[in-house]
XYZ file of C-alpha atoms in Angstrom:
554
model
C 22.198 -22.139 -64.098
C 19.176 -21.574 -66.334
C 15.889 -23.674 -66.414
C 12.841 -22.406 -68.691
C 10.089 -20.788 -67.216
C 7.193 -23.155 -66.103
C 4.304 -23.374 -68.919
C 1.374 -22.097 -66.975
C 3.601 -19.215 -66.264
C 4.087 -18.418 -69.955
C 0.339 -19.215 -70.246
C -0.563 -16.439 -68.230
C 1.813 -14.442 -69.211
C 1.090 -14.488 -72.784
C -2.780 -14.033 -71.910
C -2.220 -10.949 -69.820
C 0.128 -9.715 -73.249
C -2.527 -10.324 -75.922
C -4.841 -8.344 -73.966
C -3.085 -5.138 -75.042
C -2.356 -2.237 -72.724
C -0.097 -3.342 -69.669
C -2.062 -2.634 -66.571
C -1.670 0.297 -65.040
C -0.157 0.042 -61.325
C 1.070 2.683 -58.839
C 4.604 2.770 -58.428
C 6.743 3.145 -55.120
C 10.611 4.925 -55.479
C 12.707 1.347 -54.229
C 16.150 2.794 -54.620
C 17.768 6.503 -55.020
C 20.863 8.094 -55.176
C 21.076 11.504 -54.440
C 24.348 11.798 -56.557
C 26.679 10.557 -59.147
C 29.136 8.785 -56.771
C 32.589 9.522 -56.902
C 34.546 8.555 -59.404
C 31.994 8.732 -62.129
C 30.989 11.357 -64.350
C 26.711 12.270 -65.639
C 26.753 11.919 -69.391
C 24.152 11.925 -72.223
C 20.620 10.259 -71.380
C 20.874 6.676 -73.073
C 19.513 5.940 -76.652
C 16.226 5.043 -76.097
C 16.914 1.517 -78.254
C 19.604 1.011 -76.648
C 19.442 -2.729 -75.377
C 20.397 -3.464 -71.707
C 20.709 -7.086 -69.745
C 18.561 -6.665 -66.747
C 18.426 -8.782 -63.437
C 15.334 -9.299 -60.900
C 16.173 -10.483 -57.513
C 13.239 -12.262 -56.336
C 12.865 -12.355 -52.755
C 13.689 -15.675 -51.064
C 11.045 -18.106 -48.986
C 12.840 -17.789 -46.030
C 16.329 -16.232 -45.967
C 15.672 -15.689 -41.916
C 15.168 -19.349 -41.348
C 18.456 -20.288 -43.516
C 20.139 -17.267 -41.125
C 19.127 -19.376 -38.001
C 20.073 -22.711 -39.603
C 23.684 -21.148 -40.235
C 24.488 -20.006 -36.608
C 22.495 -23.433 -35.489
C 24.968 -25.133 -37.410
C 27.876 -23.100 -36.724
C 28.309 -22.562 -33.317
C 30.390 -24.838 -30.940
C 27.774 -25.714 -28.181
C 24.641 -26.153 -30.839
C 23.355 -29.550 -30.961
C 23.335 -29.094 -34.805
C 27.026 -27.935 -35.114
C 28.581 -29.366 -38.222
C 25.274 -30.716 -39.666
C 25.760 -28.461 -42.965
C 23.250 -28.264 -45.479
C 23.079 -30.017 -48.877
C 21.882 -27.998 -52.237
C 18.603 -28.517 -52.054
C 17.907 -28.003 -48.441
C 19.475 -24.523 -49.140
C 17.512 -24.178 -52.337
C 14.201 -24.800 -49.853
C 15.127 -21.321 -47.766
C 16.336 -19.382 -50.940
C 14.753 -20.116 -53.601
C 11.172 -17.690 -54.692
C 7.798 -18.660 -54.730
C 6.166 -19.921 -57.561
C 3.735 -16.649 -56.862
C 6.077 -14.514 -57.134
C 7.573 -15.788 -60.410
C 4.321 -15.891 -62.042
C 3.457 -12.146 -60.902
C 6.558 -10.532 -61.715
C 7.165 -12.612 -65.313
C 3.225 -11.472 -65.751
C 4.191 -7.641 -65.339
C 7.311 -8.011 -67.425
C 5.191 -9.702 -70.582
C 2.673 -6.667 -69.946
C 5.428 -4.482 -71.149
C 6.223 -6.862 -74.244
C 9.230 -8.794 -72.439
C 9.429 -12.241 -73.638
C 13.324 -13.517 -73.166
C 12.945 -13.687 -69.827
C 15.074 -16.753 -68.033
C 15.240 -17.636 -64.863
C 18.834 -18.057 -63.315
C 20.727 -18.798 -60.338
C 21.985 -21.315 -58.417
C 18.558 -21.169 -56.797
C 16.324 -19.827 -59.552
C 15.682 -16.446 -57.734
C 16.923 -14.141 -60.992
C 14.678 -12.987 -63.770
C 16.942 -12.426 -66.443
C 15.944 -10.244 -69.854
C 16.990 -7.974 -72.231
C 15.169 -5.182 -72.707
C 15.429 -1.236 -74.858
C 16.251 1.727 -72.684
C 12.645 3.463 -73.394
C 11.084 -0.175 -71.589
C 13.139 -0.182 -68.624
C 12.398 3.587 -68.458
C 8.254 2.900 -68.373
C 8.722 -0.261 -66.046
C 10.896 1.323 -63.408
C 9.992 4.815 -63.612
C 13.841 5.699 -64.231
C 15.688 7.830 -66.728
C 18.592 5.830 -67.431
C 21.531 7.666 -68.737
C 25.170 6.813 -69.225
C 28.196 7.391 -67.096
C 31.842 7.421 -67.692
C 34.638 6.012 -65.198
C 36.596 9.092 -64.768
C 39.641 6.304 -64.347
C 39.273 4.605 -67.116
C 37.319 5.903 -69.324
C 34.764 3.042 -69.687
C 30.909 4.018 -70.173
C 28.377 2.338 -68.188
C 24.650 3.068 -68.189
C 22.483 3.783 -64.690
C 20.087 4.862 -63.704
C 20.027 7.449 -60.122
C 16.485 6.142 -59.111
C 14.263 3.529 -60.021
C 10.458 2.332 -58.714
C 8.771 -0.665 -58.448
C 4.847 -1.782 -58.365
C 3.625 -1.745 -55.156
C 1.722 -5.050 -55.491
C 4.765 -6.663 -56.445
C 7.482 -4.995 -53.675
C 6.867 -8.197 -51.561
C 8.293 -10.178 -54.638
C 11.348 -8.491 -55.910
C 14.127 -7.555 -53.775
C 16.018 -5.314 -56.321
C 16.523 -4.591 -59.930
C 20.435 -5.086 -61.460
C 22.425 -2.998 -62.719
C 20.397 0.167 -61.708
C 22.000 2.338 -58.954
C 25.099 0.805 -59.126
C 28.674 1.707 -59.769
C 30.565 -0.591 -58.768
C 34.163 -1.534 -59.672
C 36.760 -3.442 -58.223
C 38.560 -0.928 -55.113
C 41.601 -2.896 -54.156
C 43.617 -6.372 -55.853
C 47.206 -6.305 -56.092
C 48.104 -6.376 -52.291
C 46.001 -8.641 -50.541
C 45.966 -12.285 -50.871
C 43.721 -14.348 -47.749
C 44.433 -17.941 -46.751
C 41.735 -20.396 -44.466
C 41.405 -19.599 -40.809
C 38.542 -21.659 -39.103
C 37.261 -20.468 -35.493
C 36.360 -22.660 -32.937
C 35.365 -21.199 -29.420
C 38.098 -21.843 -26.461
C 39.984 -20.195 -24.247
C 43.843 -20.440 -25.505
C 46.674 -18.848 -23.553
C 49.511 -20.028 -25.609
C 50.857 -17.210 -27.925
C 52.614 -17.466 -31.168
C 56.498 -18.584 -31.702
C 58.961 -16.319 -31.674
C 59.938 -15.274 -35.154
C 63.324 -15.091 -36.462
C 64.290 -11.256 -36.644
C 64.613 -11.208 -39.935
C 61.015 -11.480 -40.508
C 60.711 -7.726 -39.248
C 61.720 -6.920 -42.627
C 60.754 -9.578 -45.148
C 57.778 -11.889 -44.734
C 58.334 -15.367 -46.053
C 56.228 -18.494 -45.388
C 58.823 -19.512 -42.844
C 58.279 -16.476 -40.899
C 54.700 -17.311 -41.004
C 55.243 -21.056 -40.405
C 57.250 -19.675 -37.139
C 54.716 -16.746 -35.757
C 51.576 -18.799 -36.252
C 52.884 -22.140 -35.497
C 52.381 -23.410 -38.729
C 52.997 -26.739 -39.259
C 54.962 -28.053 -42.242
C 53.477 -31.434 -42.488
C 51.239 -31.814 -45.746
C 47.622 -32.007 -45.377
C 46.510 -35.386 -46.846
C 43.028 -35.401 -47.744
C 42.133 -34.553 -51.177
C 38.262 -33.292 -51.055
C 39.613 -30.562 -48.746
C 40.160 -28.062 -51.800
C 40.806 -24.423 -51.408
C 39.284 -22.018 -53.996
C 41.396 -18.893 -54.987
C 39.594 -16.583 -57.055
C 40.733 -14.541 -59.808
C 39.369 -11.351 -61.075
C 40.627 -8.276 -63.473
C 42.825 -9.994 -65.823
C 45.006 -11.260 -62.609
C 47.079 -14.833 -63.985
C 48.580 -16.738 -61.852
C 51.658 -18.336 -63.323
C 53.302 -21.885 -62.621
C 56.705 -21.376 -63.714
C 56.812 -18.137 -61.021
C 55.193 -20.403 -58.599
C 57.670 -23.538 -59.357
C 60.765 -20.661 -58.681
C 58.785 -19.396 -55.229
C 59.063 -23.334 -53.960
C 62.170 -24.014 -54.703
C 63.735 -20.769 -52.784
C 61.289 -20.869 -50.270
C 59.729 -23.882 -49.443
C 62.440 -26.150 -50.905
C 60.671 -29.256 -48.839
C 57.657 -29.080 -51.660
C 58.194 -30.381 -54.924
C 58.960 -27.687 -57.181
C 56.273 -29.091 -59.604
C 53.597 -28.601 -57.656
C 51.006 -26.486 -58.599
C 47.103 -25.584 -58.980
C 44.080 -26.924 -61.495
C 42.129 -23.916 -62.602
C 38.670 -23.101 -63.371
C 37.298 -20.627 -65.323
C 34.010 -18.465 -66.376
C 32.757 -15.725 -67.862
C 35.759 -16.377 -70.661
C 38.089 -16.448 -67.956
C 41.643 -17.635 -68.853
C 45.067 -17.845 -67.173
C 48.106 -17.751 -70.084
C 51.583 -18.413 -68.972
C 53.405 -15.753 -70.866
C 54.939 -14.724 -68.143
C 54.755 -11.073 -69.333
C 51.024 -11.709 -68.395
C 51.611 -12.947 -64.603
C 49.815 -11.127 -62.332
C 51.158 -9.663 -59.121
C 48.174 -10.193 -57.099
C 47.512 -13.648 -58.262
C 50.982 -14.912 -58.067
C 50.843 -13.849 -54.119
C 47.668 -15.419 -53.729
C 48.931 -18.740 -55.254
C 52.052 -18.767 -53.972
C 50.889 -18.230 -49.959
C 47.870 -20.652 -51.034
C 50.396 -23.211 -52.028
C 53.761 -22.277 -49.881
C 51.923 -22.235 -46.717
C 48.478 -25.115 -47.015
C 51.305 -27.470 -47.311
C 49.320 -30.496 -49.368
C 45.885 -28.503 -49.531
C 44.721 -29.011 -53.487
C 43.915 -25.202 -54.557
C 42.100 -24.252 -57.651
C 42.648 -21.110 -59.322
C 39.051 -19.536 -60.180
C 39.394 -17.036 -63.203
C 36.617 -14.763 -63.552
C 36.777 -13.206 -67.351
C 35.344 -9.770 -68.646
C 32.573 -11.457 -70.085
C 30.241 -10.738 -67.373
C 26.892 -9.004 -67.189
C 26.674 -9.079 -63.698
C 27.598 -5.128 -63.286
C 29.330 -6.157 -60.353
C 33.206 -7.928 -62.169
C 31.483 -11.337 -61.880
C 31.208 -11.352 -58.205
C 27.754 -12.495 -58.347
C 28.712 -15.030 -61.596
C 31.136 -16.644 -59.161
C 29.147 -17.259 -56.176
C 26.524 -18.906 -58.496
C 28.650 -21.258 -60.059
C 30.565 -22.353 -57.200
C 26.849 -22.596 -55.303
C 25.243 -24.791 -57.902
C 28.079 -27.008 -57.427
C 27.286 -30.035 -55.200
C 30.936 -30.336 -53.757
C 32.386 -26.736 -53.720
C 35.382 -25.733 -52.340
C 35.607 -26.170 -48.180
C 37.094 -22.504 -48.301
C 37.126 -19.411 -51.079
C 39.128 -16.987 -50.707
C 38.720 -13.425 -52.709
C 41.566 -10.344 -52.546
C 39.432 -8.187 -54.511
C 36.601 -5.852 -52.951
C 34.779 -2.564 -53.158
C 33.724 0.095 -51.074
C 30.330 -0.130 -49.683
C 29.458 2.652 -51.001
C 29.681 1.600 -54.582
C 26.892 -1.181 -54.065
C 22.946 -0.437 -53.329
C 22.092 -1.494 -49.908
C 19.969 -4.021 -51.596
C 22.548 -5.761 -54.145
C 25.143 -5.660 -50.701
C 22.556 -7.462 -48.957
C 21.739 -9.930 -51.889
C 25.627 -10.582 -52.420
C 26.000 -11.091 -48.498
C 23.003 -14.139 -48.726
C 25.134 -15.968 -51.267
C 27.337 -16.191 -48.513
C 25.603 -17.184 -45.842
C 24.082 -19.880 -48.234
C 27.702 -21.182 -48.827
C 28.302 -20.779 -45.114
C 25.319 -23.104 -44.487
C 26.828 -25.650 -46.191
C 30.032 -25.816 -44.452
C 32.146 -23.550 -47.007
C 34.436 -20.585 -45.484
C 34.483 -17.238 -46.629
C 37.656 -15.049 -46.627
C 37.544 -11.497 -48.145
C 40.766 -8.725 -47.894
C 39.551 -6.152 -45.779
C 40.869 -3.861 -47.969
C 43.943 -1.693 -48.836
C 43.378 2.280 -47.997
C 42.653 2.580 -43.530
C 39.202 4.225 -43.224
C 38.843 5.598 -46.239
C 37.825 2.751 -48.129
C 39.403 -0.034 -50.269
C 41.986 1.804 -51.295
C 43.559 5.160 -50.580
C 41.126 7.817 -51.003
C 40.334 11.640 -49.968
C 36.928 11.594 -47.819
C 35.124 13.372 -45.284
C 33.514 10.243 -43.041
C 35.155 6.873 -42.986
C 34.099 4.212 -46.267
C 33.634 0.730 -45.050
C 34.777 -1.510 -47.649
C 32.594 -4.814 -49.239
C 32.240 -7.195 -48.735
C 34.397 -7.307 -45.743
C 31.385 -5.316 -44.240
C 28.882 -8.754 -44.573
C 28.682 -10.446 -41.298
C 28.748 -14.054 -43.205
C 32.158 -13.912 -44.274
C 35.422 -13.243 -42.711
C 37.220 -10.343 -43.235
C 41.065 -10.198 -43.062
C 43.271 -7.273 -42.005
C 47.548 -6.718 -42.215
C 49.380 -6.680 -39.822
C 53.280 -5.910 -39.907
C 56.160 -5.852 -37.846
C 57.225 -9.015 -34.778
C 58.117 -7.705 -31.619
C 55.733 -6.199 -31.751
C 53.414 -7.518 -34.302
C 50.886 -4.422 -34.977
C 48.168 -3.157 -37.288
C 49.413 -2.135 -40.648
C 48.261 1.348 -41.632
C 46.668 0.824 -45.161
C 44.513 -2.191 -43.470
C 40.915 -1.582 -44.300
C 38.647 -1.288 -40.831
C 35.730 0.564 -39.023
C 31.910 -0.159 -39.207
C 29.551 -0.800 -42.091
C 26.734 1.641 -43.143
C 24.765 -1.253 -44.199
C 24.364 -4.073 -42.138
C 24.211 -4.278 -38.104
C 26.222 -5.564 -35.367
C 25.986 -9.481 -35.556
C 25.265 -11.149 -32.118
C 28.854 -12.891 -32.524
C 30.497 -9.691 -31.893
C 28.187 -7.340 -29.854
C 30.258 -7.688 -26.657
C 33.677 -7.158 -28.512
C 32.095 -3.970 -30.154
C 30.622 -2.752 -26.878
C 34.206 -2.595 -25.336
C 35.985 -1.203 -27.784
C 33.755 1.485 -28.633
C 33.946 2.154 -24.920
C 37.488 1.892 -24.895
C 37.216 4.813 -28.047
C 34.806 7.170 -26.565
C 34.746 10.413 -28.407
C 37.273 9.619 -31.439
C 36.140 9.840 -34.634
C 32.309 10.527 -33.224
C 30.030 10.972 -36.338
C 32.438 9.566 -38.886
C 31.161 6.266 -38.721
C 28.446 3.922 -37.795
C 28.692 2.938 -34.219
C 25.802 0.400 -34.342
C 27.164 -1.225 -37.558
C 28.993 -4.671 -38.142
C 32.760 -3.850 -37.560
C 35.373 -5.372 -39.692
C 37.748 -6.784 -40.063
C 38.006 -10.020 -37.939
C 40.784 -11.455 -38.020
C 44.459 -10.277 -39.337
C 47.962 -11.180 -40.375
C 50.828 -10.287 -41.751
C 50.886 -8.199 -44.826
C 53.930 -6.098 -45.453
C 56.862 -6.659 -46.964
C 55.812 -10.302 -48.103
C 58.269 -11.889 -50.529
C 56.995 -13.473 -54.043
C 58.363 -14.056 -57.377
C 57.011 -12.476 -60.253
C 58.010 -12.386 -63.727
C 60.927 -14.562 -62.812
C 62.118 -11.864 -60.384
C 61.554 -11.444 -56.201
C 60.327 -8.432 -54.189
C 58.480 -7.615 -51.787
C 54.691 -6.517 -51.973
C 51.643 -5.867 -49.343
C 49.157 -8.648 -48.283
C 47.200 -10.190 -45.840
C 48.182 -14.232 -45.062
C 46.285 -17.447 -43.136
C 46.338 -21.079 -43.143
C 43.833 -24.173 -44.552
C 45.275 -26.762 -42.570
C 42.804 -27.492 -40.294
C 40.060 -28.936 -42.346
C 42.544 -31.065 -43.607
C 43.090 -32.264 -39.896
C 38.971 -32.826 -39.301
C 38.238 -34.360 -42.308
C 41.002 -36.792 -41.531
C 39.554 -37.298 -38.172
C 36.359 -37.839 -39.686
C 34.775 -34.471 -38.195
C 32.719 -32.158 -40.054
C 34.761 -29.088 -41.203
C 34.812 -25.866 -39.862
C 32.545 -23.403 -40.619
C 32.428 -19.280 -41.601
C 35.084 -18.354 -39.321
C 34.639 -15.370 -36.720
C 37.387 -15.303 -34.251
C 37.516 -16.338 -30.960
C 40.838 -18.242 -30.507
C 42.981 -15.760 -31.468
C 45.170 -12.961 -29.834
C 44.800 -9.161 -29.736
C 46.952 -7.074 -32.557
C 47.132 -4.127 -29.680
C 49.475 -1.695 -31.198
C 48.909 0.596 -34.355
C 46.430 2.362 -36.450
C 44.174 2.682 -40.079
C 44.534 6.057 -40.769
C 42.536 8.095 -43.641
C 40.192 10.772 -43.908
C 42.605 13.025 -42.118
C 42.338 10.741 -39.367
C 44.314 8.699 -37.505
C 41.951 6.028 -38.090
C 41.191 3.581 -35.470
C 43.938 2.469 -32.716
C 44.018 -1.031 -32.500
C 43.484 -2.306 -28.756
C 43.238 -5.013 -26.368
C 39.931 -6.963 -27.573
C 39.174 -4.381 -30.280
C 37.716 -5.076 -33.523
C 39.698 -2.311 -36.149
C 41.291 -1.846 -37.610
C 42.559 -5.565 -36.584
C 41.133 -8.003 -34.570
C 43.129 -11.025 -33.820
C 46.343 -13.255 -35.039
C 45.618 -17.166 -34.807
C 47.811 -19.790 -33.922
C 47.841 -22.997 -35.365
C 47.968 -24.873 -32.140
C 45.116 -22.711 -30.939
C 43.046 -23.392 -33.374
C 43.568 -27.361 -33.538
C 43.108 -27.599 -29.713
C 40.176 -25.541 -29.909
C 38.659 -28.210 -32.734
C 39.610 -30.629 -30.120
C 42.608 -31.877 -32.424
């Protein structure tokens, strides 16, 4: 979303630049890295005309009064529960001041800026282009390029940047500035819906037939998670998968999958798709994608009846973060967005600024408020981050680290079902132990006691929350079957309330599940963390379908 810029704000604006030499204004450092982060490599300083696309987060009215409204609104015994937000009484906590667009659009034209748009679902980005020597002299940086010692690709970032002290109450961050981020983990970790009401369930799981030890099919889920088979029959109870890194999902694969393994669905079932930042999805089937066929194909094969849409994100992004932050504004400014999104794609924390975590973690909350449910992978390599990795302290992994989504884990195995070793887990650097979880934490960190003592944040938000099967799950791709690594939940439920003409269910952050209590995430040269009886890592809970429908008082 872009809207122009109001006219007394170019007024002033264009006054303050006809008067000649930008004001001077002491500067405050507002972000530093002490190093190039791993994985990248210092280059050449950039070419001073060099052009770059710039971002300024403006800080939002009240982001702690749309923080209350979202637990208000999402907890069981609140008089408010499942009275989500529209749009616009979101847009009322996040969007800027009026102030603060004026000031900081003010400062920019100073400095000879003049494409400057606001953008956002909520109008709280100042978007412009500007030449490396002008972002140098309004940040007090020295941006230079960087190559990605993977692939080769050249970015250009700066280590530090500053920001006017009369305007630090007005801009949360600048973007893309300190960060490196690229996707960590894809192709093993697709995440399906799992709501969480609060009750106290004692009924466990079905048995699950032996087979399922070795090869992970939906009936195997359908049988450990009581999943029903019945199809869900309310059509504005959609289910968003999204796509990233050239990942297609492919309908003839998907029209195979059914008719092996879930020969009660018509075979010609499938998924609409929606795309941006040039996203596409082509069915040459040389093209499918392994991570997106598993993500369809457990969307699909397991939501029996759920519509799913199949949200390609393109390289045509310039949000330095893959389109992560593209996505979350166009499925925001939408007035009926998907009741659940579900991403397998991450990075690790450490990639992101604090700041840009923090800004990315809002958009969910904001979605949260409004009744949609957040699934993330946890992530693919134990402790040491989103994907297998040498280290010296554990890497949480993002956004499985923000406390407004859910995070999913793996599990393998049936008798006994236990954590799967590569399953992302531990504590985030960033953000704090929500209130939801601050017993849970307490007890397994007592339960711990010296292990792994200054490897990782003990007062941080611990991840993941909930967790299911992900080894050895069967898909077809490219018109063949195998078995790959993944993480797999229901979106049933909704279906169920909606019918019922209850509200849907919100952010989910378990407490009608049962303990994973066997296994381990190991990395780092660690074991990892054990999993245990009410533990949070490196996997919390399985769910039951049953559970979860009596605990929604279904």
């Amino acid at each position: 979303m872009v809207r122009l810029i109001s006219l007394s704000t170019v007024l002033v604006a264009l006054a303050i630049a006809a008067s000649g030499t930008p004001t001077p204004r002491a500067m405050r450092v507002h972000d530093r890295r002490e190093a190039v982060p791993k994985g990248f490599a210092a280059a050449e300083m950039a070419s001073a005309d060099t052009n770059l696309n710039l971002r300024i987060a403006l800080t939002p009215k009240d982001i702690a009064g749309l923080e209350k409204t979202l637990l208000s609104v999402s907890t069981p015994n609140s008089a408010s529960y499942g009275q989500y937000l529209s749009l616009d009484q979101v847009k009322a906590y996040t969007s800027p001041t009026e102030a603060s667009v004026s000031a900081v659009t003010a400062w920019l034209s100073e400095h000879g800026v003049t494409d400057i748009a606001v953008t956002g679902a909520y109008n709280d980005w100042l978007s412009f282009s500007v030449p490396v020597e002008t972002a140098n002299t309004l940040f007090s940086a020295q941006f230079q390029n960087f190559v990605d010692e993977d692939s080769g690709e050249r970015i250009t970032r700066t280590l530090e940047y500053s920001l006017p002290k009369d305007l630090e109450a007005d801009i949360a961050l600048v973007h893309p500035t300190t960060s490196f981020a690229k996707p960590r983990f894809g192709p093993t970790s697709p995440v399906f819906s799992i709501p969480v009401p609060n009750a106290n369930i004692t009924e466990r799981a079905n048995p699950a037939p032996s087979s399922c030890a070795s090869v992970v099919t939906p009936a195997c889920l359908q049988a450990l998670y009581g999943i029903p088979t019945t199809p869900a029959t309310e059509s504005s109870n959609v289910l968003g998968v999204t796509g990233f890194i050239d990942q297609y999902a492919n309908e003839a694969d998907l029209g195979r999958f059914l008719r092996q393994l879930r020969r009660d669905i018509d075979p010609s079932t499938t998924f609409t798709l929606q795309t941006l930042d040039g996203g596409v999805n082509p069915q040459t089937l040389s093209e499918a994608g392994i991570e997106a066929n598993l993500d369809i194909q457990y969307t699909i094969g397991v939501a029996t009846g759920v519509p799913v849409v199949f949200i390609s994100v393109g390289d045509d992004n310039t949000d330095g973060v893959s389109g992560f932050i593209d996505v979350m504004d166009v499925l925001t400014a939408e007035e009926n967005p998907p009741q659940v999104v579900t991403t397998s794609y991450g990075f690790d924390e450490t990639d992101l600024p604090v700041d840009l975590a923090t800004r990315m973690c809002d958009s969910y909350m904001a979605l949260g408020a409004r009744g949609v449910s957040i699934l993330f992978a946890s992530g693919d390599g134990g402790v040491s981050g989103g994907q297998s990795q040498s280290c010296s302290t554990f890497i949480p992994a993002f956004p499985g680290t923000c406390p407004w989504q859910t995070a999913v884990g793996g599990t393998t195995g049936i008798s006994p079902e236990v954590a799967a070793d590569f399953s992302s887990g531990g504590f985030s650097n960033y953000f704090s132990i929500p209130d939801y979880q601050a017993d849970a934490v307490a007890s397994y960190l007592s339960t711990l006691g010296n292990t792994n003592a200054g490897l990782f944040n003990a007062s941080g938000r611990a991840f993941p929350d909930i967790a299911a099967q992900g080894e050895n799950v069967e898909i077809n791709w490219q018109n063949q079957f195998g078995l790959v690594g993944g993480t797999s939940i229901i979106s049933l439920v909704n279906d169920r309330l909606i019918a019922a003409g209850q509200p849907v269910l919100h952010y989910s952050n378990p407490q009608a599940f049962f303990d994973i209590t066997s296994g381990s995430n190991p990395g780092c040269n660690t074991d990892g963390f054990p999993a245990t009886a009410g533990c949070t890592s490196p996997a919390l809970e399985r769910p039951t379908s049953t559970a979860i429908l009596s605990a929604a008082g279904l």
